[in-house]
XYZ file of C-alpha atoms in Angstrom:
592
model
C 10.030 -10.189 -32.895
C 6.864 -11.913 -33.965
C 3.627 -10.122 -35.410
C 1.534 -9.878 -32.172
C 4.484 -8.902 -29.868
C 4.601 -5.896 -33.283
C 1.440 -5.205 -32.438
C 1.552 -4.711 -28.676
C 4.555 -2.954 -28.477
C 3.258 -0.305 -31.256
C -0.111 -0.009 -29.029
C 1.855 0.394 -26.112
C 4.470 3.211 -27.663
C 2.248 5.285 -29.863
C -1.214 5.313 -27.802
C -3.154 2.639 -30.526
C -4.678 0.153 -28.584
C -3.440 -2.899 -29.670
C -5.538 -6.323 -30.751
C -3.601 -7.910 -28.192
C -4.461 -6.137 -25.405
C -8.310 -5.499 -26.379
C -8.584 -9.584 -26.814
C -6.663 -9.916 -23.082
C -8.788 -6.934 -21.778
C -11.941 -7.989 -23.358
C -11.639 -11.667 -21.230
C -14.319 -12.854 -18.834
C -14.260 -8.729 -18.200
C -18.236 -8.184 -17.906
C -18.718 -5.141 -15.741
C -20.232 -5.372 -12.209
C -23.413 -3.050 -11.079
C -20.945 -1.592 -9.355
C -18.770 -0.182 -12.423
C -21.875 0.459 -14.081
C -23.705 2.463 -11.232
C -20.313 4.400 -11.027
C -20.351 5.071 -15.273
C -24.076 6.344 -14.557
C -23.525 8.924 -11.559
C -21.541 10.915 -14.152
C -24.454 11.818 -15.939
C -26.776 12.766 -12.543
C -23.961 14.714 -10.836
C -23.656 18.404 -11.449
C -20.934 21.327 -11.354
C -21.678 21.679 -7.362
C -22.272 18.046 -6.398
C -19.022 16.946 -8.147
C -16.930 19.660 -5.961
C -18.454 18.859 -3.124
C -17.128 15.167 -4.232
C -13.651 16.378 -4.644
C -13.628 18.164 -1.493
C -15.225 15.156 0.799
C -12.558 13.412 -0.783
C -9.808 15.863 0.194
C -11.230 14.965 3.384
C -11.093 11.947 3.811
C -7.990 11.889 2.527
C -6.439 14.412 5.208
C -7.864 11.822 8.120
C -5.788 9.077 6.265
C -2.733 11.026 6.158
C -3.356 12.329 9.723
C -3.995 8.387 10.514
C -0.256 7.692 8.644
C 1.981 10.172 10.101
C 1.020 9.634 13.724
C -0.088 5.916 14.832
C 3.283 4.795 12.982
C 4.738 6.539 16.295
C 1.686 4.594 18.611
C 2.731 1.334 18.105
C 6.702 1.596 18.893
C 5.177 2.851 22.468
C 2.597 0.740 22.638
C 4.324 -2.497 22.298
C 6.986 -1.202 23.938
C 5.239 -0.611 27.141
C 4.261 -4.596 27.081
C 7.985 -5.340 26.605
C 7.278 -6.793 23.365
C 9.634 -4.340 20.411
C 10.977 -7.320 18.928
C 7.492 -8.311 17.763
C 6.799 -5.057 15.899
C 7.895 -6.816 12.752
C 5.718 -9.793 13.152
C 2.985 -7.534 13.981
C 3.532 -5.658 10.828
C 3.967 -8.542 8.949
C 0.213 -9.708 9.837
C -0.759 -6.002 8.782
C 0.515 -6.126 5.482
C -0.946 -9.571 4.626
C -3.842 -8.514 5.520
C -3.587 -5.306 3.891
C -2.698 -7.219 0.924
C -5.229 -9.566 0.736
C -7.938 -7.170 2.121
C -7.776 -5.048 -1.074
C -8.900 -7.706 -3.921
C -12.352 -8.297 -1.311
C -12.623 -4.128 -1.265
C -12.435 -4.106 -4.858
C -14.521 -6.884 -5.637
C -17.232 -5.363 -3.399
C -16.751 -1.942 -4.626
C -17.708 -3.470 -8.024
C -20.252 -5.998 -7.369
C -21.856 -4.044 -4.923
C -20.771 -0.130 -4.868
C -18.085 2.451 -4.063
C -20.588 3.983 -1.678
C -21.294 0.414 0.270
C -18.118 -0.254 0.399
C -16.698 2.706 2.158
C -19.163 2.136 5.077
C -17.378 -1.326 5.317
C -14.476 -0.464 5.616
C -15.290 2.589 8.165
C -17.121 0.038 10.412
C -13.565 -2.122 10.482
C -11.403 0.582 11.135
C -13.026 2.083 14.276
C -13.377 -1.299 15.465
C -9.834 -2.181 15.465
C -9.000 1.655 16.944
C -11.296 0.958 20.024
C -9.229 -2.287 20.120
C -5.918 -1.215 20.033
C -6.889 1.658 22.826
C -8.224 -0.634 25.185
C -5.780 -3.416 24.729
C -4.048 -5.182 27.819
C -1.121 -7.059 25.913
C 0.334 -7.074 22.926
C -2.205 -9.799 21.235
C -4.756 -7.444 21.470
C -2.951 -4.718 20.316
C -2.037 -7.263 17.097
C -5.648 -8.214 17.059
C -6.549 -4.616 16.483
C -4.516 -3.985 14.074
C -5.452 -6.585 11.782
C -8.670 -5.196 12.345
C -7.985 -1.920 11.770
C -5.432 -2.744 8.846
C -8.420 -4.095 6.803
C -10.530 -0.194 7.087
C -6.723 1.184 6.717
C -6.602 -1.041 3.513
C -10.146 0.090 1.850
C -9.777 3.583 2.716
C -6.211 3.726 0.397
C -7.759 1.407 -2.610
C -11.677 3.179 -2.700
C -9.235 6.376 -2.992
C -7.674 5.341 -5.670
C -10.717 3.653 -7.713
C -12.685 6.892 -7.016
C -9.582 8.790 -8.227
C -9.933 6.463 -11.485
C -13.614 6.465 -11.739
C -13.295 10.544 -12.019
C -10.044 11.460 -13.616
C -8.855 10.456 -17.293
C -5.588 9.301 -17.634
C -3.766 12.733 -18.338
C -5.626 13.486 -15.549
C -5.094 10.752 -13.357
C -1.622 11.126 -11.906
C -2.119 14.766 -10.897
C -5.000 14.233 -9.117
C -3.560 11.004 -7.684
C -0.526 13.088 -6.204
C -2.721 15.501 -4.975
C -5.200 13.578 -2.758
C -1.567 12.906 -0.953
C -1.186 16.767 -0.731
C -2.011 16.732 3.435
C 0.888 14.628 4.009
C 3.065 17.480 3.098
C 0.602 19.921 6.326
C 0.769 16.349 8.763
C 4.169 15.750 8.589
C 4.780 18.582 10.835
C 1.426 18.798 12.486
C 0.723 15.090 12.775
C 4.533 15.342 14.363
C 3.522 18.014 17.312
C 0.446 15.948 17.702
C 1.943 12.713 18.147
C 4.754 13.884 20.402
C 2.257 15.704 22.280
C 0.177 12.929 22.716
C 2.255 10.629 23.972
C 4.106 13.428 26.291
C 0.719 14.672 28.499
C -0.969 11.375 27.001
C -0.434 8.373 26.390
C -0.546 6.371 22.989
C -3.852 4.707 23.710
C -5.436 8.108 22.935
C -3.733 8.679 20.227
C -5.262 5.309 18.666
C -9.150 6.479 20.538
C -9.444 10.007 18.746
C -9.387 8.549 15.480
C -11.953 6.307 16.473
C -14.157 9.669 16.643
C -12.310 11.504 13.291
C -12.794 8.769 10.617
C -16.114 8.523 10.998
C -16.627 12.637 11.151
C -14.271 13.063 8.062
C -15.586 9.909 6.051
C -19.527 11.135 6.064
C -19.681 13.670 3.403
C -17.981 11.468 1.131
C -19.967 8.556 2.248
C -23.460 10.565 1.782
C -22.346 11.883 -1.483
C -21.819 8.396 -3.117
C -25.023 7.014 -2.063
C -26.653 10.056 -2.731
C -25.677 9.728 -6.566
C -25.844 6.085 -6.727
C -29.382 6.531 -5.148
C -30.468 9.199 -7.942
C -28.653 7.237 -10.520
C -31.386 4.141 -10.195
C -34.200 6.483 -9.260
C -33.835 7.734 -12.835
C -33.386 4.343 -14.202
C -29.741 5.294 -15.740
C -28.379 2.219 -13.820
C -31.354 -0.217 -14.758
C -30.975 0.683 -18.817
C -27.091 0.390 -18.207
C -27.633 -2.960 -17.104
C -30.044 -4.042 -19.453
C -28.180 -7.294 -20.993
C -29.688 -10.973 -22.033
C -27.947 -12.435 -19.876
C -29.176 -10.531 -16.898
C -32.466 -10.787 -17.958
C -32.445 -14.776 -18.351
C -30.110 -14.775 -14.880
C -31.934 -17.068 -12.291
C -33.327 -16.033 -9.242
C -30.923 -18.299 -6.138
C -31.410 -18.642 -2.794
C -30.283 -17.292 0.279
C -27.649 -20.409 0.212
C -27.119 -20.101 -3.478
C -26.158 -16.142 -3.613
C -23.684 -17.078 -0.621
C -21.728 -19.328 -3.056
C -22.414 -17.246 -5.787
C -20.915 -14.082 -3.848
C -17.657 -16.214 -2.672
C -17.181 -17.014 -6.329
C -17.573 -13.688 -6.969
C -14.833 -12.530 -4.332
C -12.806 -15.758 -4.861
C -12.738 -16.250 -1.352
C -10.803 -19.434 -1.839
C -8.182 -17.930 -3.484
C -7.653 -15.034 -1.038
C -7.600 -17.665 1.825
C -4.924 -19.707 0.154
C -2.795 -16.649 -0.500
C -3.028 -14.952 2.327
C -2.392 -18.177 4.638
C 0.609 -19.283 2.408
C 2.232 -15.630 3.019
C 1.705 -15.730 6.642
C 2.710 -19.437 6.978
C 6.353 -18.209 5.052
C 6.880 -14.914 6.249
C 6.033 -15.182 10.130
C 8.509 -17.557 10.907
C 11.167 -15.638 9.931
C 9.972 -12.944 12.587
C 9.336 -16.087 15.066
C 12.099 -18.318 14.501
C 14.641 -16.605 17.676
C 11.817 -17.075 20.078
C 11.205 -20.951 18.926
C 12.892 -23.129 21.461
C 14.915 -24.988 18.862
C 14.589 -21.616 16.271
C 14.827 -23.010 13.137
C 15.026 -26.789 13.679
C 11.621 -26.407 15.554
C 9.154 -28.866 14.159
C 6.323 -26.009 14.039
C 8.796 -23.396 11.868
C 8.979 -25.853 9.624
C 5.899 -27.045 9.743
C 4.769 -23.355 8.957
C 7.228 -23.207 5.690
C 6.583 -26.515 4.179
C 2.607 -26.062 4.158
C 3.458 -22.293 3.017
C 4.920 -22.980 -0.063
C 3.039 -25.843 -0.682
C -0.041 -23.760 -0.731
C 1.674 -21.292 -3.577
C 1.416 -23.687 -6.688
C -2.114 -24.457 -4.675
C -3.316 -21.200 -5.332
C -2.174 -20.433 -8.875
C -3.685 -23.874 -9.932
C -7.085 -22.880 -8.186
C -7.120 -19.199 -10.135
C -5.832 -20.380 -13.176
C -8.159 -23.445 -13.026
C -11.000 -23.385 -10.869
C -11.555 -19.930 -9.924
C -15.080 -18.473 -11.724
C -13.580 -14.707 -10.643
C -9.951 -15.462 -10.014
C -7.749 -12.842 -7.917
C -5.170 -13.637 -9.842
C -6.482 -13.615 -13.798
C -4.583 -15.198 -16.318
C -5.489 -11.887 -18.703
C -3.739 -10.097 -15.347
C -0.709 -12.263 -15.905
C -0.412 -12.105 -19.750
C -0.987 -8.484 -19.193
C 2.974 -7.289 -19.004
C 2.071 -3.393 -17.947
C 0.276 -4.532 -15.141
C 2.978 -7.454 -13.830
C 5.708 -5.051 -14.524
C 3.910 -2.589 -12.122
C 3.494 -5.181 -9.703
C 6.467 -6.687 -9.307
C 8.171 -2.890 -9.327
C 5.824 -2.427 -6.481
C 6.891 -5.515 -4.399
C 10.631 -5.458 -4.703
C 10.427 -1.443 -4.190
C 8.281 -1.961 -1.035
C 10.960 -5.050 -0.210
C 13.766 -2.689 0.183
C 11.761 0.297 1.717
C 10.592 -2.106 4.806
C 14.279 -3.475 4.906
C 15.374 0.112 6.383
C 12.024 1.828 7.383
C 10.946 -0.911 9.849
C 13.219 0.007 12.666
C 14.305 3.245 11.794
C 12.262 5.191 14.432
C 13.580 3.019 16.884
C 17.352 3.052 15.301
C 17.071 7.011 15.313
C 15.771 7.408 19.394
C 18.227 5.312 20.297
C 20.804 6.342 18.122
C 20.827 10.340 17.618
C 20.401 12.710 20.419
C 17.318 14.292 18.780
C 14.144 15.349 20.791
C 11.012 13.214 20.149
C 9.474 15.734 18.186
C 12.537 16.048 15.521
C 12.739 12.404 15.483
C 8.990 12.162 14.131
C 9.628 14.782 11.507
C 12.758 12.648 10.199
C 10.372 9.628 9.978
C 7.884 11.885 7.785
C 10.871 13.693 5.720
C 10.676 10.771 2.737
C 6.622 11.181 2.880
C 6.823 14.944 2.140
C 9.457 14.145 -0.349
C 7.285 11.544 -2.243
C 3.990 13.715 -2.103
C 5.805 16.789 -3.273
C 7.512 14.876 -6.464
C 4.519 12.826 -7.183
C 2.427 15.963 -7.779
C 5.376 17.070 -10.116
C 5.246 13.660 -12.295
C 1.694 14.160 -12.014
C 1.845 17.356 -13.682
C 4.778 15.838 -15.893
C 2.201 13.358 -17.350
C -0.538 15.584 -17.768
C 1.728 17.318 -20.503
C 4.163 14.459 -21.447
C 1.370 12.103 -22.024
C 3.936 9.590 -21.310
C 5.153 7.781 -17.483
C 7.753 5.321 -18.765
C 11.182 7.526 -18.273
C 9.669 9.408 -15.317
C 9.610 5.616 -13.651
C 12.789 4.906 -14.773
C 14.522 7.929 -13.343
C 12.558 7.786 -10.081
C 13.361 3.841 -8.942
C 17.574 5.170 -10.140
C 16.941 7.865 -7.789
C 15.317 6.243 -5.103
C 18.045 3.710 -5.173
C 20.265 6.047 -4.718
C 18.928 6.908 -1.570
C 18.855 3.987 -0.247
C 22.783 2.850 -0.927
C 23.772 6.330 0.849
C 21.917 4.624 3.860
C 24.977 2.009 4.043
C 27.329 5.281 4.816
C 25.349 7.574 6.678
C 23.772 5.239 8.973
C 26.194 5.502 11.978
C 25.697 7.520 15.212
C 28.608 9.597 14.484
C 27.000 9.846 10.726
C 25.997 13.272 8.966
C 22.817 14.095 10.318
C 22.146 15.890 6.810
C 23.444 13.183 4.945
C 20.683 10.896 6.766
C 18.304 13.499 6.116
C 19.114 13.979 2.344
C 18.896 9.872 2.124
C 15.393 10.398 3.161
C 14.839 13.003 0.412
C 15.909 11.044 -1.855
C 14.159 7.867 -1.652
C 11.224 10.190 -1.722
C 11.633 11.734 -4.277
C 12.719 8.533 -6.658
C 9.582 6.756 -4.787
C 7.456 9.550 -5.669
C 7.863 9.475 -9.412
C 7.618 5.726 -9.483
C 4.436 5.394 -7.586
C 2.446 7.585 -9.735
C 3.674 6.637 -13.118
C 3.711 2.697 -12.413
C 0.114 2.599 -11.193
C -1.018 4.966 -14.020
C 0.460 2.845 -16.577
C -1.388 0.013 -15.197
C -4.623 1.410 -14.902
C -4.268 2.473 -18.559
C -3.797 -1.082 -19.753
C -7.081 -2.509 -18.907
C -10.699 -1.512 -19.311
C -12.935 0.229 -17.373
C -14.327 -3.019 -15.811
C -10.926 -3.938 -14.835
C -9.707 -1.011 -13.119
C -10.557 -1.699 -9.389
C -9.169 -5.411 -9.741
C -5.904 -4.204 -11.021
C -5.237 -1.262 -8.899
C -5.732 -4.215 -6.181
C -4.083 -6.702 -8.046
C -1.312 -4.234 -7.961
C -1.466 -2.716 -4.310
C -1.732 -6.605 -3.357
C 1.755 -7.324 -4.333
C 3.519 -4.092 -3.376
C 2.116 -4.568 0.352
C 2.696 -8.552 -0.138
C 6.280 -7.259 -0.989
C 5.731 -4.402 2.660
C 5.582 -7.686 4.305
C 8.794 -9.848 2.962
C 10.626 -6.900 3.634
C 9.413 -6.434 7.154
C 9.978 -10.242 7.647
C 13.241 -9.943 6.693
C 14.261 -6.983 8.599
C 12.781 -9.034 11.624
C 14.231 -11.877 10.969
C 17.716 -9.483 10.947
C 16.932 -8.122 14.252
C 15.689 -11.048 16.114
C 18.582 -13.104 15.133
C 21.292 -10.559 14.807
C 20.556 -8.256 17.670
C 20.622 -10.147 21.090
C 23.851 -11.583 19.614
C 25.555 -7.446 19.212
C 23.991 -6.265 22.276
C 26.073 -9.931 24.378
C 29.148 -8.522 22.270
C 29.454 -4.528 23.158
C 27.587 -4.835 26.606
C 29.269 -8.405 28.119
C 29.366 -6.839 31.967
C 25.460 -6.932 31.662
C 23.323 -9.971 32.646
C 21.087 -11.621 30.223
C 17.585 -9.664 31.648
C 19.340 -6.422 31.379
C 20.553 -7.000 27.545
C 17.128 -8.198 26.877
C 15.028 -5.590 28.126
C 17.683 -3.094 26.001
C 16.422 -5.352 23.500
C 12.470 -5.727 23.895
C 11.722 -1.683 24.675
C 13.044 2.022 23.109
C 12.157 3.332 26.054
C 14.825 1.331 28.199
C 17.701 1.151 25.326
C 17.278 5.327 25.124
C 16.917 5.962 28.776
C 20.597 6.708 29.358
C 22.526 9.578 28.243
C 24.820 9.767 25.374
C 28.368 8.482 26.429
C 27.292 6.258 29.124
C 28.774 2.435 28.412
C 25.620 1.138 28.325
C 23.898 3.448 25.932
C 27.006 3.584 23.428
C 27.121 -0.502 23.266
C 23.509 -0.563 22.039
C 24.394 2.313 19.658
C 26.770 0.006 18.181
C 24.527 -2.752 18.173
C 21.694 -0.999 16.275
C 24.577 0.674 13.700
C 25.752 -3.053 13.266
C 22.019 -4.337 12.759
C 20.900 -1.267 10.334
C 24.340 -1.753 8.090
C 23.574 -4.726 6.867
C 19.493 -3.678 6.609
C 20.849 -1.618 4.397
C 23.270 -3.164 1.930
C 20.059 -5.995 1.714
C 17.536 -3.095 0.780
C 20.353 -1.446 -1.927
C 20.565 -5.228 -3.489
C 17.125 -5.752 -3.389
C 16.355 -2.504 -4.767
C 18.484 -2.608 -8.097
C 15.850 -5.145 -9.297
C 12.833 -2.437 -9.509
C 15.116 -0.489 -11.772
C 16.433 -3.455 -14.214
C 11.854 -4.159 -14.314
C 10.848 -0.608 -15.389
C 13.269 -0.469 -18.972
C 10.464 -3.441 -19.646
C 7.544 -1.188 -18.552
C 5.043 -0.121 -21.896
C 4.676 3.613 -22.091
C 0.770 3.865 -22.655
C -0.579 6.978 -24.054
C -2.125 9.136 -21.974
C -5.334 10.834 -23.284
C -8.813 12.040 -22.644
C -9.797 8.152 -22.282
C -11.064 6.203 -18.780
C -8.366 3.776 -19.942
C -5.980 2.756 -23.093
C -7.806 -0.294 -24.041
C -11.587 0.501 -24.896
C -11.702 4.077 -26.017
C -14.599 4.851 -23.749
C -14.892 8.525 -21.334
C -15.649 8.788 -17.799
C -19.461 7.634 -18.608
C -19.141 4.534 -20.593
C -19.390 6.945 -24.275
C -16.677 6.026 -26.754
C -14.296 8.480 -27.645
C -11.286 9.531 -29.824
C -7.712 9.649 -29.144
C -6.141 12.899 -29.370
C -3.211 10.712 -30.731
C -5.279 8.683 -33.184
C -6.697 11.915 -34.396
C -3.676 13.181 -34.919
C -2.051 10.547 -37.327
């Protein structure tokens, strides 16, 4: 082991910050007015207008919750009733790109601009792309909307999170993390009634309309109380003296043309656009590729791959390179807390989408449970992950340590998912499928927490939002490989089972079993037809699931790598600095 790997792992282990990590941290890592407008509302808010914070945020995070546990149920109806099931994974393929991709530009305009501005941009998309989806005619639009609505859906999780950083120190962090997820624990079982309720006296485009009236009513206070500060903040002149630098005062004045460029430098729009576009040109096909007239000899699938993966070494060489503000930072990269946490977030979220992308549909069609009971089994591994991230929350707050809480959750979770492989089948333990459910969120809620805390805690303050993005960005990059593949699965797996258990039907029949829920669950259990697509779906979801339990070993093998950052009374690990910029000590440094 050389010196400086010494060094880093001692910083890392025993809560020193390391020369290592300063030098990476302390790259290119000038703070934004953003950042600096956030360090200066700590010293204007007081003991009532900091509640009132916490509890807008409580808020708005209840709406989001709400939003989760009941348009996940929408959109199996809603592309159902256009015939079009089989491209549920290609639709959620474009919604994870996009939420991928959308949460570097959120974070980027969070700092250069603020957290305040940034929330009403992201409120604007999502009620947009809700008024969309209600009023849509086919399934494009209903895709069209939820890209829209996927980049608000996107900004409302990350400005959560950054706000959650801005306010908390680390020991801090995780519980109040955990918490803010507290609702989904109430909307699991409300959000449930609602949603079957909905679409019972309903229908599922007003399920999609009301929250185009409830995000706006829930996000307000929060919105109003972040300008509010940032507006007193610069009336006092704490944000003008904080950004008080030589180089701001010699900075040019540009033009309208000039601040344009300058801004897309500052987003690295480039970058996003070759990212984004080289996921979607790889992943899409795979969800295409059965409806391609020659599938995967078809000159346009592989036209699709070639330029995808093309555009991969494209985009490193541009960030690495080119990029003034790069999405993709080489301190990022050398940074092995934050690339751990990333890549634990992408193969994790690989192997959840493997199973969870057709499970609603696998469990209508599969189990003779009411609508109702097959919503709460879709929400069972959300309760389980809120309820045992709050305990690693509160495990961190007094362990001052993450590492072997991640280690045990992603074993755990795995465990889950292998138990998936048995209990999958029609004639399967409904409380072993249950308890599969438990598990994974249980495992998923320890890992969550603790891997995103120990990134946070590796860079500085000015860092934060880009990371938790950076982050976030390859976990949901990872949502959408895992929903490709599980589309790919179906698409090329299932028309192929359903011609082998139902041979005395035509081809229209079998493929309207195969396009819509609503026709494959329509008979009763034991009639021919309805047992044949039963064992299609059990042969489809079996090997879903021995993919997801290979896939999600790797997570596990990642986190022994994982530093185990100190957790303290610091913003971060790196810079020794509180919630408001002021340097401070380290309980542990004091200590020694």
């Amino acid at each position: 082991m050389s010196k400086q790997e010494e060094e880093s792992r001692v910083g890392s282990e025993d809560g020193h910050r390391s020369p290592t990590s300063a030098v990476t941290g302390a790259e290119d890592v000038s703070a934004h007015e953003g950042v600096k407008t956030v360090q200066a509302t700590h010293k204007v808010y007081g003991k009532y207008s900091k509640w009132f914070l916490f509890v807008s945020l409580g808020l708005a995070s209840y709406i989001y919750s709400l939003d989760g546990t009941t348009t996940y149920t929408y959109l199996n109806y809603a592309v159902s009733s256009f015939n079009g099931l089989s491209l549920i994974s290609s639709i959620q393929v474009a919604q994870s790109i996009i939420i991928a991709v959308g949460k570097p530009i959120v974070a980027k305009v969070a700092d250069v601009s603020s957290r305040g501005t940034a929330y009403v941009g992201v409120l604007i998309f999502y009620v947009i792309g809700y008024v969309v989806i209600a009023s849509a005619q086919n399934v494009q639009t209903i895709a069209g909307g939820i890209v829209l609505y996927a980049v608000g859906y996107t900004g409302l999780q990350l400005l959560t999170q950054i706000i959650i950083a801005d306010l908390t120190t680390l020991k801090w962090r995780g519980v109040v993390s955990s918490l803010v997820s507290l609702p989904f624990i109430v909307n699991a079982f409300v959000g449930s009634n609602i949603s079957s309720a909905i679409l019972k006296n309903a229908s599922w485009r007003w399920g999609y309309a009301m929250f185009a009236i409830l995000i706006p009513a829930a996000l307000s206070p929060l919105i109003i109380t972040l300008l509010w500060a940032e507006w007193k903040a610069k009336k006092l002149g704490i944000v003008d003296q904080a950004m008080k630098s030589p180089s701001k005062e010699t900075e040019p004045k540009r033009s309208y043309v000039e601040r344009i460029i300058y801004t897309s430098g500052q987003l690295d729009v480039i970058g996003l656009v070759l990212v984004g576009t080289s996921v979607a040109l790889i992943l899409l096909p795979l969800t295409l590729s059965s409806r391609a007239k020659s599938s995967w000899r078809d000159a346009s699938i592989i036209a699709m791959l070639v330029v995808g993966i093309v555009l991969v070494p494209v985009f490193v060489v541009w960030d690495f390179k080119y990029a003034s503000k790069p999405v993709l930072a080489k301190r990022f990269c050398l940074n092995r807390s934050v690339m751990i946490a990333a890549l634990i977030g992408a193969f994790d979220f690989i192997s959840f989408y493997l199973t969870f992308t057709y499970l609603f549909s696998f469990v209508i069609v599969v189990k003779p449970w009411s609508l109702v009971n097959a919503t709460y089994f879709i929400q069972t591994q959300t309760v389980a992950l809120t309820v045992f991230a709050i305990i690693a929350g509160f495990g961190m707050r007094f362990l001052h340590r993450y590492k072997y809480l991640l280690i045990a959750g992603l074993a755990i979770r795995l465990l889950g998912v292998g138990l998936m492989i048995h209990s999958r089948g029609a004639n399967g333990s409904d409380a072993e499928l249950v308890w599969t459910q438990i598990l994974q969120g249980m495992g998923g809620g320890f890992a969550a927490i603790a891997s995103q805390v120990g990134a946070q805690a590796s860079v500085p303050h000015a860092d934060v939002a880009m990371v938790t993005a950076l982050v976030l960005l390859f976990t949901e990059v990872g949502g959408a490989i895992g929903s490709a593949i599980a589309g790919a699965i179906w698409s090329n797996m299932m028309p192929r089972r359903l011609e082998k258990y139902l041979p005395f039907l035509n081809e229209t029949a079998r493929t309207e079993l195969y396009e819509s829920i609503i026709t494959a669950s329509a008979k009763p259990r034991g009639d021919p037809i309805r047992e044949g697509v039963i064992l299609a779906y059990d042969d489809v979801m079996y090997l879903m699931c021995i993919v997801a339990t290979i896939v999600g070993v790797v997570p596990l093998l990642l986190s022994f790598f994982m530093p185990n950052w100190y957790l303290g009374n610091q913003q971060n690990a790196v810079d020794g600095v509180d919630l408001a910029g002021e340097r401070v000590v380290d309980e542990n440094e004091a200590r020694r």
